Amino acid sequence: MAVYVFGHKNPDSDTVCAAIALANLKNKLGVECTAVTQGQLNPESKFILDKFGVSTPDVMTSFAGKQVFLVDHSDLSQSPDDLGEAEILGIVDHHKLGDVTTPNPVECWIWPVGCSCTVLQSMYGFLGVDIPKDIAGIMLCAILSDTVIFKSATCTDKDKEAAEALAKIAGETDLQALGMEMFKVKSAVEGTPIRELVERDYKDFNMSGKKVGIGQLEVVDLSILDGVKDDLAKDIKALKEEGGRHSVFLLLTDIMKEGSEMLIASDDESVVEKAFGKAPEGGRVWLDGVMSRKKQVVPNFEKAFA
Ligand code: MN
Ligand code: MN
């Protein structure tokens, strides 16, 4: 029976590439594994797989009765709805420990680094398995994506070392240029439905019993979003109402200016000032230096909601 490997809902490049990398590693070790995703790939992930000639994993959302490995998350809110009926064999992640539990011992690789693929690069080394060139390429891109080309507060020396080692295998020499090429693909919003933009990199969280959604769009220049900003603001209000959420926040991150404008739809806007010490105006606030949802936004809101 095949074992399935998948990352979180609304798959990002790390979720996709880490699932592929872990499935490859497990297959080499004699465990028959298939990488899948819980949804369609975003344009950046498509670009990465195309660039290195790696085929797109199938979409799969139900895992009852299956054996699974999780990558890039351990939160039930980001897992398949029937995960409780699956058998979790292992987790490879770099987020805070979530609320997934198991009845049996589990193979856990959860490190405080900038990307799941950084953990995977070490796993290959530890287990003595060579990383194929195409997989090294996509793992490298996942690191560049998750660490915003090494600029994010989540980036560690371990991520830089892993990226360098992977670049050597993949034959990539200019990581800055490769990263910018990816972020330009990621920045393209033209012709994309507004809801698709809102949900492109979106996660729901349970914060002290309140349902809070936080999305993020990373662009090389915030002005790219000028034409859609009002519609985005309107749509997060709709998303908040639809799901009975307390709040939906959308981070518009300028990776060159290294900060984010946050669009706010909330039953209580004061949580934003509580979390960041800055009062929003007209449902928006600029947060200088804030680029990481995981490290700079979620923990602050969790405290503000507590
Ligand atoms: Mn991710
Ligand atoms: Mn990640």
Coordinates of N, CA, C and O and ligand atoms in Angstrom, one line a residue, residues 8 10-15 72 94-95 116 146 201 203 293, ligand 1:
H8 N 0.4 21.5 3.5 CA -0.8 22.1 4.0 C -1.8 22.5 2.9 O -1.4 22.4 1.7
N10 N -4.0 25.1 0.6 CA -3.5 26.2 -0.2 C -2.0 26.0 -0.4 O -1.2 26.8 0.1
P11 N -1.6 25.0 -1.1 CA -0.2 24.6 -1.1 C 0.7 25.8 -1.6 O 0.4 26.5 -2.6
D12 N 1.8 26.0 -0.9 CA 2.9 26.9 -1.4 C 4.0 26.1 -1.9 O 4.0 24.9 -1.9
S13 N 5.1 26.8 -2.3 CA 6.2 26.0 -3.0 C 6.9 25.1 -2.0 O 7.3 24.0 -2.4
D14 N 7.0 25.4 -0.8 CA 7.7 24.5 0.2 C 6.9 23.3 0.4 O 7.4 22.2 0.4
T15 N 5.6 23.5 0.6 CA 4.7 22.3 0.8 C 4.8 21.4 -0.4 O 4.8 20.2 -0.2
D72 N 5.6 20.4 6.2 CA 5.3 21.9 6.2 C 4.1 22.3 7.0 O 3.6 23.4 6.9
H94 N 8.7 23.0 9.9 CA 9.6 24.1 10.5 C 8.7 25.1 11.1 O 9.1 26.3 11.2
H95 N 7.4 24.8 11.4 CA 6.5 25.7 12.1 C 6.4 25.3 13.6 O 6.9 24.3 14.0
S116 N 10.9 23.8 5.2 CA 10.9 22.4 5.3 C 12.0 21.7 4.5 O 12.6 20.7 4.9
D146 N 10.5 30.5 0.7 CA 10.1 30.6 2.1 C 11.0 31.6 2.9 O 10.5 32.3 3.8
D201 N -2.1 32.3 -0.6 CA -1.3 31.9 0.5 C -2.0 32.3 1.8 O -1.7 33.3 2.4
K203 N -4.1 31.1 5.5 CA -4.3 30.1 6.5 C -5.3 30.5 7.6 O -5.2 31.7 8.0
R293 N 4.8 35.9 8.2 CA 3.5 35.6 8.9 C 3.8 34.8 10.1 O 3.3 35.0 11.2
Ligands
MN1 MN 4.2 26.5 3.6

